[in-house]
GROMACS .gro file of C-alpha atoms in nm:
model
  333
    1MET     CA    1   7.422   7.549 -10.929
    2ILE     CA    2   7.099   7.631 -10.752
    3MET     CA    3   6.927   7.683 -11.092
    4GLU     CA    4   7.056   7.353 -11.226
    5LEU     CA    5   6.954   7.147 -10.925
    6THR     CA    6   6.606   7.304 -10.924
    7THR     CA    7   6.557   7.192 -11.288
    8VAL     CA    8   6.703   6.839 -11.206
    9TRP     CA    9   6.462   6.803 -10.920
   10PHE     CA   10   6.164   6.935 -11.120
   11ALA     CA   11   6.246   6.662 -11.382
   12LEU     CA   12   6.287   6.401 -11.109
   13ILE     CA   13   5.955   6.482 -10.961
   14ALA     CA   14   5.794   6.461 -11.306
   15ILE     CA   15   5.946   6.114 -11.345
   16LEU     CA   16   5.816   6.004 -11.008
   17TRP     CA   17   5.463   6.110 -11.092
   18ALA     CA   18   5.487   5.945 -11.431
   19GLY     CA   19   5.599   5.615 -11.250
   20TYR     CA   20   5.319   5.653 -11.012
   21PHE     CA   21   5.050   5.693 -11.284
   22LEU     CA   22   5.207   5.403 -11.475
   23LEU     CA   23   5.209   5.161 -11.182
   24GLU     CA   24   4.920   5.274 -10.963
   25GLY     CA   25   4.716   5.350 -11.274
   26PHE     CA   26   4.646   4.977 -11.343
   27ASP     CA   27   4.585   4.919 -10.974
   28PHE     CA   28   4.311   5.173 -10.976
   29GLY     CA   29   4.183   5.027 -11.302
   30VAL     CA   30   4.153   4.670 -11.147
   31GLY     CA   31   3.970   4.825 -10.851
   32ILE     CA   32   3.727   5.012 -11.070
   33LEU     CA   33   3.659   4.696 -11.278
   34LEU     CA   34   3.617   4.471 -10.981
   35PRO     CA   35   3.227   4.486 -10.984
   36VAL     CA   36   3.219   4.476 -11.360
   37LEU     CA   37   3.440   4.179 -11.438
   38GLY     CA   38   3.408   3.994 -11.104
   39ARG     CA   39   3.075   3.805 -11.138
   40ASP     CA   40   3.119   3.600 -10.820
   41ASP     CA   41   3.344   3.577 -10.523
   42ARG     CA   42   3.618   3.355 -10.692
   43GLU     CA   43   3.643   3.589 -10.988
   44ARG     CA   44   3.668   3.898 -10.765
   45ARG     CA   45   3.947   3.722 -10.564
   46LEU     CA   46   4.115   3.646 -10.892
   47LEU     CA   47   4.106   4.011 -10.979
   48ILE     CA   48   4.243   4.116 -10.644
   49ASN     CA   49   4.515   3.858 -10.664
   50THR     CA   50   4.657   4.004 -10.986
   51ILE     CA   51   4.758   4.313 -10.792
   52GLY     CA   52   4.792   4.169 -10.451
   53PRO     CA   53   5.175   4.131 -10.458
   54VAL     CA   54   5.241   4.477 -10.601
   55TRP     CA   55   4.973   4.733 -10.513
   56ASP     CA   56   5.128   4.860 -10.188
   57GLY     CA   57   5.470   4.878 -10.346
   58ASN     CA   58   5.328   5.094 -10.630
   59GLU     CA   59   5.210   5.346 -10.378
   60VAL     CA   60   5.572   5.408 -10.277
   61TRP     CA   61   5.605   5.620 -10.588
   62LEU     CA   62   5.334   5.854 -10.441
   63LEU     CA   63   5.511   5.881 -10.105
   64VAL     CA   64   5.841   5.952 -10.264
   65ALA     CA   65   5.690   6.210 -10.507
   66GLY     CA   66   5.526   6.390 -10.215
   67GLY     CA   67   5.832   6.366  -9.999
   68ALA     CA   68   6.052   6.501 -10.287
   69THR     CA   69   5.820   6.791 -10.339
   70PHE     CA   70   5.823   6.885  -9.973
   71ALA     CA   71   6.201   6.870  -9.953
   72ALA     CA   72   6.289   7.025 -10.295
   73PHE     CA   73   6.009   7.284 -10.330
   74PRO     CA   74   5.850   7.346  -9.983
   75GLU     CA   75   5.665   7.659 -10.108
   76TRP     CA   76   5.496   7.456 -10.371
   77TYR     CA   77   5.410   7.181 -10.134
   78ALA     CA   78   5.266   7.417  -9.881
   79THR     CA   79   5.053   7.603 -10.132
   80LEU     CA   80   4.922   7.280 -10.286
   81PHE     CA   81   4.828   7.120  -9.958
   82SER     CA   82   4.663   7.433  -9.828
   83GLY     CA   83   4.476   7.534 -10.145
   84PHE     CA   84   4.393   7.175 -10.251
   85TYR     CA   85   4.321   7.055  -9.899
   86LEU     CA   86   3.975   6.908  -9.950
   87PRO     CA   87   4.043   6.708 -10.285
   88LEU     CA   88   4.376   6.586 -10.149
   89LEU     CA   89   4.205   6.480  -9.820
   90LEU     CA   90   3.943   6.289 -10.022
   91ILE     CA   91   4.226   6.117 -10.211
   92LEU     CA   92   4.401   6.031  -9.885
   93VAL     CA   93   4.087   5.890  -9.724
   94ALA     CA   94   4.007   5.682 -10.034
   95LEU     CA   95   4.354   5.540 -10.039
   96ILE     CA   96   4.326   5.442  -9.673
   97ILE     CA   97   3.996   5.280  -9.720
   98ARG     CA   98   4.123   5.099 -10.023
   99GLY     CA   99   4.431   4.968  -9.841
  100VAL     CA  100   4.219   4.850  -9.546
  101ALA     CA  101   3.976   4.674  -9.774
  102PHE     CA  102   4.253   4.467  -9.932
  103GLU     CA  103   4.366   4.351  -9.590
  104TYR     CA  104   4.030   4.292  -9.428
  105ARG     CA  105   3.824   4.138  -9.721
  106GLY     CA  106   3.944   3.794  -9.653
  107LYS     CA  107   3.923   3.800  -9.271
  108ARG     CA  108   3.562   3.660  -9.271
  109ASP     CA  109   3.358   3.449  -9.508
  110GLY     CA  110   3.026   3.630  -9.491
  111ALA     CA  111   2.886   3.754  -9.817
  112VAL     CA  112   2.775   4.090  -9.676
  113TRP     CA  113   3.121   4.139  -9.524
  114LYS     CA  114   3.299   4.084  -9.853
  115LYS     CA  115   3.048   4.292 -10.049
  116ARG     CA  116   3.111   4.594  -9.831
  117TRP     CA  117   3.490   4.570  -9.877
  118ASP     CA  118   3.447   4.513 -10.246
  119LEU     CA  119   3.246   4.841 -10.265
  120SER     CA  120   3.533   4.999 -10.059
  121ILE     CA  121   3.792   4.881 -10.310
  122PHE     CA  122   3.577   5.015 -10.595
  123VAL     CA  123   3.521   5.359 -10.436
  124GLY     CA  124   3.879   5.376 -10.308
  125SER     CA  125   3.999   5.327 -10.656
  126LEU     CA  126   3.762   5.549 -10.853
  127VAL     CA  127   3.794   5.858 -10.630
  128PRO     CA  128   4.173   5.898 -10.663
  129ALA     CA  129   4.153   5.803 -11.037
  130LEU     CA  130   3.925   6.091 -11.084
  131LEU     CA  131   4.067   6.358 -10.848
  132TRP     CA  132   4.428   6.308 -10.952
  133GLY     CA  133   4.328   6.437 -11.297
  134VAL     CA  134   4.140   6.725 -11.141
  135ALA     CA  135   4.438   6.827 -10.935
  136PHE     CA  136   4.682   6.809 -11.233
  137GLY     CA  137   4.433   7.001 -11.451
  138ASN     CA  138   4.426   7.286 -11.190
  139ILE     CA  139   4.809   7.278 -11.158
  140VAL     CA  140   4.853   7.315 -11.531
  141ARG     CA  141   4.577   7.568 -11.584
  142GLY     CA  142   4.678   7.773 -11.278
  143VAL     CA  143   4.485   7.887 -10.968
  144ARG     CA  144   4.429   8.216 -10.783
  145LEU     CA  145   4.754   8.292 -10.609
  146ASP     CA  146   4.805   8.631 -10.433
  147GLU     CA  147   5.133   8.807 -10.403
  148ARG     CA  148   5.230   8.591 -10.099
  149HIS     CA  149   5.183   8.277 -10.317
  150GLU     CA  150   4.874   8.175 -10.108
  151TYR     CA  151   4.562   8.029 -10.275
  152VAL     CA  152   4.271   8.270 -10.248
  153GLY     CA  153   4.013   8.070 -10.446
  154GLY     CA  154   3.754   7.834 -10.328
  155PHE     CA  155   3.676   7.457 -10.372
  156VAL     CA  156   3.422   7.518 -10.634
  157SER     CA  157   3.672   7.709 -10.852
  158LEU     CA  158   3.882   7.390 -10.861
  159LEU     CA  159   3.594   7.215 -11.037
  160ASN     CA  160   3.628   7.412 -11.362
  161PRO     CA  161   3.559   7.242 -11.696
  162TYR     CA  162   3.925   7.190 -11.781
  163ALA     CA  163   4.006   7.028 -11.457
  164LEU     CA  164   3.704   6.806 -11.471
  165LEU     CA  165   3.803   6.702 -11.821
  166GLY     CA  166   4.148   6.611 -11.673
  167GLY     CA  167   3.966   6.401 -11.413
  168LEU     CA  168   3.765   6.208 -11.680
  169THR     CA  169   4.091   6.167 -11.872
  170THR     CA  170   4.277   5.991 -11.588
  171LEU     CA  171   3.958   5.799 -11.493
  172THR     CA  172   3.918   5.652 -11.842
  173LEU     CA  173   4.288   5.588 -11.907
  174PHE     CA  174   4.338   5.415 -11.566
  175THR     CA  175   4.035   5.202 -11.633
  176LEU     CA  176   4.168   5.110 -11.982
  177HIS     CA  177   4.521   5.051 -11.836
  178GLY     CA  178   4.364   4.813 -11.576
  179ALA     CA  179   4.159   4.619 -11.828
  180VAL     CA  180   4.468   4.559 -12.040
  181PHE     CA  181   4.664   4.457 -11.738
  182LEU     CA  182   4.390   4.205 -11.641
  183ALA     CA  183   4.396   4.061 -12.000
  184LEU     CA  184   4.781   4.035 -11.954
  185LYS     CA  185   4.758   3.866 -11.617
  186THR     CA  186   4.471   3.629 -11.641
  187ASP     CA  187   4.381   3.348 -11.876
  188GLY     CA  188   4.078   3.170 -11.995
  189GLU     CA  189   3.739   3.338 -11.974
  190MET     CA  190   3.857   3.624 -11.762
  191ARG     CA  191   4.126   3.711 -12.019
  192ARG     CA  192   3.871   3.722 -12.301
  193ARG     CA  193   3.633   3.947 -12.112
  194ALA     CA  194   3.904   4.171 -12.007
  195ASN     CA  195   4.025   4.196 -12.370
  196LYS     CA  196   3.676   4.277 -12.491
  197LEU     CA  197   3.619   4.534 -12.215
  198ALA     CA  198   3.942   4.709 -12.298
  199ALA     CA  199   3.822   4.743 -12.663
  200THR     CA  200   3.499   4.891 -12.536
  201ILE     CA  201   3.669   5.145 -12.302
  202GLY     CA  202   3.933   5.232 -12.570
  203LEU     CA  203   3.724   5.459 -12.796
  204PRO     CA  204   3.585   5.691 -12.526
  205ALA     CA  205   3.932   5.697 -12.365
  206VAL     CA  206   4.087   5.809 -12.695
  207ALA     CA  207   3.824   6.086 -12.745
  208ILE     CA  208   3.846   6.217 -12.392
  209ALA     CA  209   4.228   6.213 -12.377
  210ALA     CA  210   4.248   6.383 -12.710
  211ALA     CA  211   4.016   6.663 -12.600
  212PHE     CA  212   4.209   6.720 -12.279
  213LEU     CA  213   4.556   6.728 -12.461
  214ILE     CA  214   4.424   6.962 -12.726
  215CYS     CA  215   4.283   7.195 -12.456
  216THR     CA  216   4.611   7.179 -12.266
  217ALA     CA  217   4.807   7.277 -12.584
  218ILE     CA  218   4.570   7.572 -12.629
  219ILE     CA  219   4.594   7.689 -12.261
  220ARG     CA  220   4.975   7.648 -12.234
  221PHE     CA  221   5.138   7.589 -12.575
  222ASP     CA  222   5.490   7.435 -12.572
  223GLY     CA  223   5.644   7.272 -12.869
  224ILE     CA  224   5.813   6.987 -12.675
  225GLY     CA  225   5.498   6.932 -12.479
  226VAL     CA  226   5.283   6.904 -12.793
  227GLY     CA  227   5.528   6.660 -12.937
  228LEU     CA  228   5.504   6.442 -12.628
  229PHE     CA  229   5.129   6.464 -12.638
  230ALA     CA  230   5.131   6.359 -13.004
  231VAL     CA  231   5.347   6.047 -12.928
  232ALA     CA  232   5.124   5.966 -12.637
  233ALA     CA  233   4.814   5.983 -12.867
  234VAL     CA  234   4.989   5.755 -13.113
  235ALA     CA  235   5.075   5.512 -12.821
  236LEU     CA  236   4.717   5.499 -12.718
  237VAL     CA  237   4.591   5.411 -13.058
  238ALA     CA  238   4.863   5.146 -13.086
  239ALA     CA  239   4.741   5.005 -12.743
  240LEU     CA  240   4.399   4.947 -12.897
  241VAL     CA  241   4.535   4.784 -13.204
  242ALA     CA  242   4.750   4.559 -12.999
  243ASN     CA  243   4.462   4.463 -12.772
  244ARG     CA  244   4.248   4.381 -13.079
  245LEU     CA  245   4.523   4.147 -13.205
  246GLY     CA  246   4.549   3.976 -12.867
  247ARG     CA  247   4.891   4.108 -12.796
  248GLU     CA  248   4.827   4.208 -12.433
  249GLY     CA  249   5.197   4.260 -12.351
  250TRP     CA  250   5.234   4.527 -12.623
  251ALA     CA  251   4.903   4.677 -12.539
  252PHE     CA  252   5.004   4.719 -12.177
  253ILE     CA  253   5.342   4.879 -12.279
  254ALA     CA  254   5.148   5.112 -12.497
  255THR     CA  255   4.896   5.225 -12.242
  256GLY     CA  256   5.178   5.273 -11.990
  257ALA     CA  257   5.369   5.477 -12.245
  258THR     CA  258   5.057   5.686 -12.306
  259LEU     CA  259   5.039   5.772 -11.933
  260VAL     CA  260   5.413   5.843 -11.889
  261LEU     CA  261   5.429   6.058 -12.204
  262ALA     CA  262   5.123   6.251 -12.096
  263VAL     CA  263   5.245   6.333 -11.750
  264LEU     CA  264   5.589   6.435 -11.881
  265GLY     CA  265   5.418   6.645 -12.138
  266LEU     CA  266   5.222   6.827 -11.865
  267PHE     CA  267   5.527   6.890 -11.663
  268VAL     CA  268   5.723   7.016 -11.973
  269THR     CA  269   5.438   7.254 -12.053
  270LEU     CA  270   5.434   7.374 -11.702
  271PHE     CA  271   5.814   7.454 -11.669
  272PRO     CA  272   5.950   7.685 -11.526
  273ASN     CA  273   5.633   7.730 -11.335
  274VAL     CA  274   5.535   7.476 -11.071
  275LEU     CA  275   5.198   7.647 -10.994
  276PRO     CA  276   5.093   7.931 -11.218
  277SER     CA  277   4.882   8.218 -11.084
  278THR     CA  278   4.566   8.324 -11.290
  279ILE     CA  279   4.585   8.668 -11.101
  280GLY     CA  280   4.915   8.759 -11.239
  281ASP     CA  281   5.242   8.606 -11.363
  282ALA     CA  282   5.436   8.774 -11.084
  283ASN     CA  283   5.243   8.573 -10.831
  284SER     CA  284   5.325   8.239 -10.984
  285LEU     CA  285   5.539   7.977 -10.818
  286THR     CA  286   5.842   7.872 -11.016
  287VAL     CA  287   6.124   7.628 -10.976
  288HIS     CA  288   6.331   7.929 -10.857
  289ASN     CA  289   6.113   8.104 -10.602
  290ALA     CA  290   5.973   7.775 -10.462
  291SER     CA  291   6.285   7.573 -10.410
  292SER     CA  292   6.488   7.474 -10.113
  293THR     CA  293   6.844   7.582 -10.035
  294PRO     CA  294   7.136   7.459 -10.249
  295TYR     CA  295   7.272   7.241  -9.964
  296THR     CA  296   6.936   7.072  -9.923
  297LEU     CA  297   6.917   6.990 -10.302
  298LYS     CA  298   7.275   6.858 -10.297
  299VAL     CA  299   7.206   6.621 -10.015
  300MET     CA  300   6.872   6.503 -10.178
  301THR     CA  301   7.068   6.444 -10.503
  302TRP     CA  302   7.308   6.208 -10.339
  303VAL     CA  303   7.040   6.033 -10.150
  304ALA     CA  304   6.845   5.977 -10.466
  305VAL     CA  305   7.162   5.854 -10.658
  306PHE     CA  306   7.217   5.585 -10.383
  307PHE     CA  307   6.863   5.465 -10.312
  308THR     CA  308   6.674   5.485 -10.644
  309PRO     CA  309   6.849   5.194 -10.806
  310ILE     CA  310   6.769   4.988 -10.502
  311VAL     CA  311   6.409   5.070 -10.515
  312LEU     CA  312   6.402   4.994 -10.893
  313LEU     CA  313   6.571   4.664 -10.844
  314TYR     CA  314   6.350   4.530 -10.568
  315GLN     CA  315   6.036   4.640 -10.740
  316GLY     CA  316   6.144   4.492 -11.067
  317TRP     CA  317   6.225   4.164 -10.890
  318THR     CA  318   5.866   4.162 -10.746
  319TYR     CA  319   5.718   4.196 -11.085
  320TRP     CA  320   5.937   3.919 -11.227
  321ILE     CA  321   5.858   3.681 -10.948
  322PHE     CA  322   5.478   3.727 -10.986
  323ARG     CA  323   5.480   3.747 -11.366
  324LYS     CA  324   5.268   3.436 -11.441
  325ARG     CA  325   4.900   3.443 -11.555
  326LEU     CA  326   4.625   3.352 -11.309
  327THR     CA  327   4.301   3.163 -11.359
  328VAL     CA  328   3.988   3.109 -11.166
  329GLU     CA  329   4.058   2.744 -11.143
  330LYS     CA  330   4.364   2.820 -10.931
  331ILE     CA  331   4.156   3.004 -10.678
  332PRO     CA  332   4.020   2.768 -10.412
  333ALA     CA  333   3.640   2.757 -10.361
   0.00000   0.00000   0.00000
């Protein structure tokens, strides 16, 4: 039973991270594109309003993923947050600044005031979009763990070429995902500019993502993982085709599928490890030696069965209520 539940919770954590990248990914993309597509204050307010009702709800997926990791695999959680302390702290600070910026931007009318918070939104979106890829790149590649499963490397070793390529992959994919979302959620001139920008971002996103997934298959080959990567690549190309045809809904579904399939592929490739050791396989953390007790996993399973449908229902309801397109003309001067 303990082995079965550890596998179940590893899969659930993979789904939570896939959901987070799917939903928060376009949030980050909108924030990154704020100074690019927002030519004046009204246009920037329009861009912020596209994610205004949902951005904080999307972050729930991160909180649940972190909490589930802490409860189901405490050894994994402890090693990650001690070894990856600085990059995770940078992500946390960026998310805090970004959240404060959304709330405080409209408190005053001064141009300088708004410009500073717009910059905060941009930086607070770009930093996590980059560093999440770096973090997952190191998790898949493996880090220096000793026989006590403690990280003995340094911060610089986390900035290896493969991890940095992972960071560029999430950065470009999130930006593309955000551009497609803006083309889906706006109309008029903003919709046309977002559609055109998505086409521009698409080609480098395909090249960078393909390079990262090929490197991943070389480092840790897994047949199912490679299959998921291949389908993700097809979905990414389909997103560009749909965007070119002006079918923003299909393009958004395709970019979302790309992110979900890529994350699931990384977790499949990683299994049964949760954090490999580059010093020796005996030092690696696995779903078995990093897990909680059977009782803890049983309680968590029942809690997940009860609360997960509720979360999905209220979040789905939110997206349905705020599904209509927005235009600059609807933003008061």
